[in-house]
Amino acid sequence: MSGIPAERYGARLAAARVEAQAAGLDVLCIGVGADLRYLTGYEALPLERLTMLLVPAADGVPLTLIAPRLEATPARTCAAAAAGAVEVVTWEETEDPMALVASRLSEGLGRDASDLRAVAVNDSLRAAFVLGLQRVLPNASFIVASTVLRRLRMRKDADEVALLRRAAQAADRVVLAIANGRLVGRTEADVAREVRERLLAEGHEVSEFSIVASGPNSASPHHDAGERVIQGGEPIVVDIGGQVEGYGSDITRTLWVTGGDATAGPDPEFLRLYEVLQRAQAVASEAVRPGVACEAIDAAARDVITEAGFGPNFFHRTGHGIGLEGHEEPYLVEGNSEPLAAGYAFSVEPGIYLEGRYGARIEDIVVCTDAGGESLNEAPRDLLVVAG
Ligand code: ZN
Ligand code: ZN
Ligand code: ZN
């Protein structure tokens, strides 16, 4: 069972070719990573041995997936290869895979690969492979492939949104289970372990991160869950995520743990901080619609927080795109004038942090639709006051 129909990969490859032509490229060279998975469905191992998809820009030239001999089976059974959209060519242990790249390109294009002028490689391609390509394509200049693939990757189709929604709803259930479970007396690391187990139990194949930041640790946005023991009378920021069929979840909720003591509830300052934060997160989410610049969503959240006097306490961008990578374009940050479009999926996650005391963050994954922003996360955004 897969959420992305096999024929979709042929359409993506065709679209990538069109983008490569428009950018004046000779070829896209895509190694292991999210771009390869997006274009072929192949979740290849990130080995020191070369796996590489070659997408020549010229119409009619066959697409080649080069893989080490021992990876032949997974390469040949990936969606794009099984559908006949790419031809799989394997190399033996004693062969030079870069020579194979050059010969496949020469054959396909009907001219010497050393004549190629413009090549794009996936942004995360290992330096050793980039240098290898530069050796066999000595006259080419190189750019990162995100410049041509970003437009395709940012705009999620209905099947991709469905996977993001499945991931988000699973993460919602995990956050609520954690909020309703025992917390006081446990270490952050212990709770983080429970988060990871629950994400897997809820259908994630990968549990990627689990931030459990209690008390003063909640003032550090990327706190690494540690040996601190959770007590009554303090907040916990829970920021968790993983992958469902490669597509990410990423949710943050803030709890206040009373330990069952009626006098250990949130103090007035925390309540005020949280009210401002919740308003900022809502205003930013509601500002989402096609044509609005990414930086305007950031400004929407930041203005609310700044007007309330917490401006210096919100020191990260408002959000990041999400899809086959946990952080990808578009970034909701000042200076990014990219207009939102239907299908863009990203986090909206303002935070307010009072160093040494406490902090809070609220994060949803929001999809831009023609009708406006739609949050894929549905867990309540109110401060969750729990006995713990
Ligand atoms: Zn983060
Ligand atoms: Zn997060
Ligand atoms: Zn995030």
Coordinates of C-alpha atoms and ligand atoms in Angstrom, one line a residue:
M1 CA 0.0 0.0 0.0
S2 CA 1.4 3.3 -1.0
G3 CA -0.1 6.8 -0.8
I4 CA 1.5 7.9 -4.0
P5 CA 0.2 6.2 -7.2
A6 CA 3.0 4.7 -9.3
E7 CA 2.1 6.7 -12.4
R8 CA 2.7 9.9 -10.5
Y9 CA 6.5 9.4 -10.8
G10 CA 6.4 9.5 -14.5
A11 CA 4.6 12.8 -14.4
R12 CA 7.1 14.2 -11.8
L13 CA 10.1 13.1 -14.0
A14 CA 8.5 14.8 -17.0
A15 CA 7.9 18.0 -15.0
A16 CA 11.5 17.9 -13.8
R17 CA 12.7 17.6 -17.4
V18 CA 10.7 20.6 -18.3
E19 CA 12.1 22.6 -15.4
A20 CA 15.6 21.5 -16.4
Q21 CA 15.0 22.7 -20.0
A22 CA 13.7 26.1 -18.7
A23 CA 16.8 26.5 -16.6
G24 CA 19.1 25.8 -19.6
L25 CA 20.6 22.7 -18.0
D26 CA 22.0 19.7 -19.8
V27 CA 21.3 17.2 -17.1
L28 CA 20.0 16.7 -13.5
C29 CA 22.2 14.4 -11.5
I30 CA 20.2 13.3 -8.4
G31 CA 21.9 11.2 -5.7
V32 CA 20.3 9.6 -2.7
G33 CA 17.9 11.8 -0.8
A34 CA 14.5 13.4 -0.8
D35 CA 14.7 14.5 -4.5
L36 CA 15.4 10.9 -5.6
R37 CA 12.5 9.7 -3.5
Y38 CA 10.3 12.4 -4.9
L39 CA 11.1 11.6 -8.5
T40 CA 11.3 7.8 -8.4
G41 CA 9.8 6.6 -5.2
Y42 CA 13.2 5.0 -4.4
E43 CA 14.2 5.2 -0.8
A44 CA 17.8 4.3 -1.4
L45 CA 20.4 3.7 1.3
P46 CA 22.8 6.7 1.7
L47 CA 25.9 4.6 0.9
E48 CA 29.4 5.6 -0.1
R49 CA 28.7 3.6 -3.3
L50 CA 27.1 5.8 -6.0
T51 CA 23.4 5.7 -6.7
M52 CA 22.3 8.4 -9.1
L53 CA 19.4 9.3 -11.3
L54 CA 20.3 11.0 -14.5
V55 CA 17.6 13.3 -16.0
P56 CA 18.9 14.7 -19.3
A57 CA 17.0 17.8 -20.2
A58 CA 16.7 16.9 -23.9
D59 CA 13.4 15.4 -24.9
G60 CA 13.5 11.7 -25.8
V61 CA 16.7 10.9 -24.1
P62 CA 16.1 7.9 -21.7
L63 CA 16.3 8.5 -17.9
T64 CA 18.8 6.3 -16.1
L65 CA 19.0 5.2 -12.6
I66 CA 22.6 4.1 -11.8
A67 CA 22.9 1.8 -8.8
P68 CA 25.5 -0.5 -7.3
R69 CA 25.0 -4.2 -8.3
L70 CA 24.1 -5.2 -4.8
E71 CA 21.2 -2.7 -4.7
A72 CA 19.8 -3.9 -8.0
T73 CA 16.7 -5.4 -6.6
P74 CA 15.4 -2.3 -4.6
A75 CA 16.4 0.0 -7.5
R76 CA 14.5 -2.1 -10.1
T77 CA 11.5 -2.4 -7.9
C78 CA 11.2 1.3 -7.1
A79 CA 7.9 2.8 -8.4
A80 CA 9.5 4.7 -11.4
A81 CA 11.6 1.8 -12.5
A82 CA 8.7 -0.7 -12.1
A83 CA 6.5 1.6 -14.2
G84 CA 9.2 1.7 -16.9
A85 CA 9.9 5.5 -16.5
V86 CA 13.6 5.0 -15.8
E87 CA 16.1 2.4 -16.9
V88 CA 18.2 0.8 -14.2
V89 CA 21.9 0.3 -14.9
T90 CA 24.1 -1.3 -12.3
W91 CA 27.8 -1.2 -11.7
E92 CA 30.1 -3.8 -10.3
E93 CA 32.4 -3.4 -7.3
T94 CA 35.5 -2.9 -9.4
E95 CA 34.0 -0.5 -11.9
D96 CA 34.3 3.3 -11.8
P97 CA 30.6 4.5 -11.4
M98 CA 31.5 8.0 -12.6
A99 CA 32.8 6.5 -15.9
L100 CA 29.4 4.8 -16.2
V101 CA 27.6 8.2 -15.6
A102 CA 29.7 9.7 -18.4
S103 CA 29.2 6.9 -20.8
R104 CA 25.4 6.8 -20.2
L105 CA 25.2 10.5 -20.8
S106 CA 27.3 10.3 -24.0
E107 CA 25.2 7.4 -25.4
G108 CA 21.9 9.1 -24.6
L109 CA 22.8 12.5 -25.8
G110 CA 24.8 11.4 -28.8
R111 CA 27.8 13.6 -27.9
D112 CA 30.7 13.4 -25.6
A113 CA 29.7 14.0 -22.0
S114 CA 32.8 16.1 -21.5
D115 CA 31.0 18.7 -23.7
L116 CA 28.2 19.2 -21.2
R117 CA 28.1 22.7 -19.8
A118 CA 25.4 23.0 -17.2
V119 CA 24.6 20.3 -14.6
A120 CA 22.5 20.4 -11.4
V121 CA 23.1 18.1 -8.5
N122 CA 20.8 17.5 -5.5
D123 CA 21.6 19.8 -2.7
S124 CA 22.6 17.0 -0.3
L125 CA 24.9 15.1 -2.7
R126 CA 28.1 14.0 -1.0
A127 CA 31.1 16.2 -1.8
A128 CA 33.0 13.1 -3.0
F129 CA 30.3 12.5 -5.7
V130 CA 30.3 16.1 -6.7
L131 CA 34.0 16.0 -7.2
G132 CA 33.7 12.7 -9.1
L133 CA 31.2 14.3 -11.5
Q134 CA 33.5 17.3 -11.9
R135 CA 36.2 14.9 -12.9
V136 CA 34.1 13.2 -15.7
L137 CA 32.3 16.4 -16.7
P138 CA 35.2 18.8 -16.7
N139 CA 33.6 21.5 -18.8
A140 CA 30.3 21.8 -16.9
S141 CA 29.4 24.3 -14.3
F142 CA 27.3 23.0 -11.4
I143 CA 24.3 24.3 -9.6
V144 CA 22.1 22.9 -6.9
A145 CA 19.0 21.1 -8.1
S146 CA 16.7 22.8 -5.6
T147 CA 16.7 25.8 -7.9
V148 CA 14.8 23.7 -10.5
L149 CA 13.0 21.2 -8.3
R150 CA 11.8 23.5 -5.5
R151 CA 8.7 24.6 -7.4
L152 CA 7.6 21.0 -7.9
R153 CA 8.4 19.9 -4.4
M154 CA 6.8 22.9 -2.7
R155 CA 3.4 22.4 -4.3
K156 CA 2.0 19.2 -2.7
D157 CA -0.6 17.3 -4.6
A158 CA -3.7 15.8 -2.9
D159 CA -2.0 12.5 -2.2
E160 CA 0.9 14.2 -0.6
V161 CA -1.4 16.3 1.5
A162 CA -3.3 13.1 2.5
L163 CA 0.0 11.6 3.8
L164 CA 0.9 14.9 5.7
R165 CA -2.6 14.8 7.2
R166 CA -2.2 11.1 8.3
A167 CA 1.1 12.0 9.9
A168 CA -0.3 15.1 11.6
Q169 CA -3.3 13.3 13.0
A170 CA -1.1 10.5 14.4
A171 CA 1.1 13.1 16.0
D172 CA -2.0 14.8 17.5
R173 CA -2.9 11.6 19.2
V174 CA 0.6 11.1 20.6
V175 CA 0.7 14.6 22.0
L176 CA -2.6 14.2 23.7
A177 CA -1.7 10.8 25.1
I178 CA 1.5 12.3 26.6
A179 CA -0.5 15.2 28.0
N180 CA -3.0 12.8 29.6
G181 CA -0.3 10.4 31.0
R182 CA 1.9 10.5 34.0
L183 CA 4.7 13.1 33.9
V184 CA 5.7 14.2 37.4
G185 CA 8.7 12.3 38.7
R186 CA 9.8 11.1 35.2
T187 CA 12.8 12.4 33.3
E188 CA 12.4 14.3 30.1
A189 CA 14.3 11.5 28.3
D190 CA 11.9 8.9 29.6
V191 CA 8.9 10.9 28.3
A192 CA 10.8 11.4 25.0
R193 CA 11.3 7.7 24.7
E194 CA 7.5 7.2 25.2
V195 CA 6.8 9.7 22.4
R196 CA 9.0 7.8 20.0
E197 CA 7.4 4.5 20.8
R198 CA 3.9 6.0 20.4
L199 CA 4.7 7.6 17.1
L200 CA 5.7 4.2 15.7
A201 CA 2.6 2.6 17.3
E202 CA 0.5 5.2 15.5
G203 CA 1.8 4.3 12.1
H204 CA 5.0 6.3 11.7
E205 CA 7.8 4.3 10.1
V206 CA 10.3 6.8 11.5
S207 CA 10.2 8.7 14.7
E208 CA 12.6 11.5 14.1
F209 CA 12.7 13.9 17.0
S210 CA 11.1 14.3 20.4
I211 CA 11.7 17.6 22.3
V212 CA 10.5 17.4 25.8
A213 CA 11.6 20.6 27.5
S214 CA 10.4 21.1 31.1
G215 CA 10.6 24.0 33.5
P216 CA 13.5 26.4 32.6
N217 CA 14.4 24.1 29.7
S218 CA 11.2 25.2 27.9
A219 CA 12.9 28.5 27.2
S220 CA 15.3 26.8 24.8
P221 CA 13.6 26.0 21.5
H222 CA 15.6 23.0 20.5
H223 CA 16.3 21.6 24.0
D224 CA 17.6 18.0 23.9
A225 CA 15.4 15.9 26.3
G226 CA 17.7 15.0 29.2
E227 CA 17.8 13.7 32.7
R228 CA 15.9 16.6 34.3
V229 CA 13.0 15.2 36.4
I230 CA 9.6 16.8 35.7
Q231 CA 8.0 18.6 38.7
G232 CA 4.6 20.0 39.5
G233 CA 4.1 23.8 38.9
E234 CA 6.0 24.1 35.6
P235 CA 5.4 24.0 31.8
I236 CA 6.6 21.4 29.3
V237 CA 7.1 22.2 25.6
V238 CA 6.5 19.0 23.7
D239 CA 7.7 19.2 20.0
I240 CA 7.6 15.9 18.2
G241 CA 7.7 14.4 14.7
G242 CA 8.5 11.6 12.3
Q243 CA 7.5 10.2 9.0
V244 CA 4.6 8.4 7.4
E245 CA 5.6 7.1 4.0
G246 CA 8.3 9.6 3.9
Y247 CA 6.1 12.6 4.7
G248 CA 6.7 14.4 8.0
S249 CA 4.8 15.2 11.1
D250 CA 5.8 18.1 13.3
I251 CA 3.6 19.4 16.2
T252 CA 4.3 21.4 19.3
R253 CA 2.0 21.8 22.3
T254 CA 2.8 23.4 25.6
L255 CA 1.5 21.8 28.8
W256 CA 1.4 23.1 32.3
V257 CA 1.8 20.4 34.9
T258 CA 0.3 21.0 38.4
G259 CA 1.3 17.7 40.0
G260 CA -2.3 17.6 41.3
D261 CA -1.7 20.7 43.5
A262 CA -4.5 23.3 42.9
T263 CA -2.1 26.1 43.9
A264 CA 0.6 25.0 41.4
G265 CA -1.3 26.2 38.3
P266 CA 0.2 28.6 35.7
D267 CA 1.1 32.0 37.2
P268 CA -0.4 35.2 35.7
E269 CA 2.7 36.0 33.6
F270 CA 2.7 32.6 32.0
L271 CA -1.0 32.9 31.2
R272 CA -0.4 36.3 29.6
L273 CA 2.5 35.0 27.6
Y274 CA 0.5 32.1 26.4
E275 CA -2.5 34.2 25.5
V276 CA -0.3 36.4 23.3
L277 CA 1.4 33.4 21.8
Q278 CA -1.9 31.6 21.0
R279 CA -3.2 34.8 19.4
A280 CA -0.1 35.2 17.3
Q281 CA -0.2 31.6 16.1
A282 CA -3.9 32.0 15.1
V283 CA -3.4 35.3 13.4
A284 CA -0.5 33.9 11.3
S285 CA -2.5 30.8 10.4
E286 CA -5.5 32.8 9.4
A287 CA -3.3 35.1 7.2
V288 CA -2.4 32.1 5.0
R289 CA -3.8 32.3 1.4
P290 CA -2.4 32.1 -2.1
G291 CA -0.4 35.2 -3.1
V292 CA 0.6 36.2 0.4
A293 CA 4.4 36.4 0.9
C294 CA 6.0 34.0 3.2
E295 CA 7.5 36.9 5.2
A296 CA 4.0 38.3 5.7
I297 CA 3.0 35.2 7.6
D298 CA 6.1 35.7 9.8
A299 CA 5.3 39.3 10.3
A300 CA 1.7 38.5 11.2
A301 CA 2.8 36.4 14.2
R302 CA 5.7 38.6 15.1
D303 CA 3.6 41.8 15.2
V304 CA 1.3 40.4 17.8
I305 CA 4.2 39.2 19.9
T306 CA 6.1 42.5 19.5
E307 CA 3.1 44.7 20.4
A308 CA 2.7 42.7 23.6
G309 CA 6.3 43.5 24.5
F310 CA 7.7 40.0 23.9
G311 CA 9.5 40.9 20.6
P312 CA 13.0 40.0 21.7
N313 CA 11.7 36.7 23.2
F314 CA 10.6 35.4 19.8
F315 CA 14.0 34.9 18.0
H316 CA 13.4 32.2 15.4
R317 CA 11.5 32.2 12.1
T318 CA 7.8 31.5 12.2
G319 CA 7.9 28.3 10.1
H320 CA 9.4 26.0 7.6
G321 CA 8.1 23.9 4.7
I322 CA 7.5 20.2 5.3
G323 CA 7.2 17.2 3.0
L324 CA 9.7 14.5 2.2
E325 CA 12.1 16.6 4.3
G326 CA 11.3 17.8 7.8
H327 CA 12.6 21.3 7.0
E328 CA 12.3 22.3 3.3
E329 CA 11.2 25.3 1.3
P330 CA 9.3 27.5 1.7
Y331 CA 10.7 29.2 4.9
L332 CA 8.4 31.7 6.7
V333 CA 11.0 34.2 7.5
E334 CA 11.6 37.9 7.0
G335 CA 13.2 38.5 3.7
N336 CA 11.4 35.7 1.9
S337 CA 9.1 37.4 -0.5
E338 CA 8.1 34.0 -2.2
P339 CA 4.3 34.1 -2.6
L340 CA 2.3 31.2 -1.1
A341 CA 0.4 29.0 -3.5
A342 CA -2.2 26.3 -3.1
G343 CA -0.5 23.1 -2.0
Y344 CA 2.3 24.6 -0.1
A345 CA 2.7 22.9 3.3
F346 CA 4.6 24.4 6.2
S347 CA 4.7 24.8 10.0
V348 CA 3.3 27.9 11.8
E349 CA 5.2 27.8 15.1
P350 CA 5.8 31.0 17.0
G351 CA 7.4 30.8 20.4
I352 CA 8.0 33.1 23.4
Y353 CA 11.0 32.3 25.6
L354 CA 12.0 33.9 28.9
E355 CA 15.6 32.8 29.4
G356 CA 16.1 31.0 32.7
R357 CA 12.4 30.9 33.6
Y358 CA 10.2 29.3 31.0
G359 CA 8.8 29.5 27.5
A360 CA 6.1 28.2 25.2
R361 CA 5.5 27.3 21.6
I362 CA 2.5 26.3 19.5
E363 CA 3.1 24.5 16.2
D364 CA 0.8 23.3 13.5
I365 CA 1.3 22.1 10.0
V366 CA -0.7 24.3 7.7
V367 CA -1.6 23.7 4.0
C368 CA -2.3 26.7 1.8
T369 CA -5.5 26.0 -0.2
D370 CA -7.4 28.3 -2.6
A371 CA -9.8 29.0 0.3
G372 CA -7.0 29.9 2.8
G373 CA -4.9 28.0 5.3
E374 CA -6.0 24.7 6.6
S375 CA -4.3 23.2 9.7
L376 CA -3.6 19.5 9.4
N377 CA -3.2 19.3 13.2
E378 CA -6.4 19.4 15.2
A379 CA -5.2 18.9 18.8
P380 CA -6.4 21.7 21.0
R381 CA -4.1 24.8 21.0
D382 CA -5.3 26.0 24.5
L383 CA -2.7 25.7 27.2
L384 CA -3.1 22.1 28.4
V385 CA -3.2 22.3 32.2
V386 CA -2.8 18.7 33.5
A387 CA -2.2 17.0 36.8
G388 CA 0.7 15.0 35.3
Ligands
ZN1 ZN 12.5 23.5 15.4
ZN2 ZN 8.5 21.1 15.7
ZN3 ZN 8.8 22.7 13.0

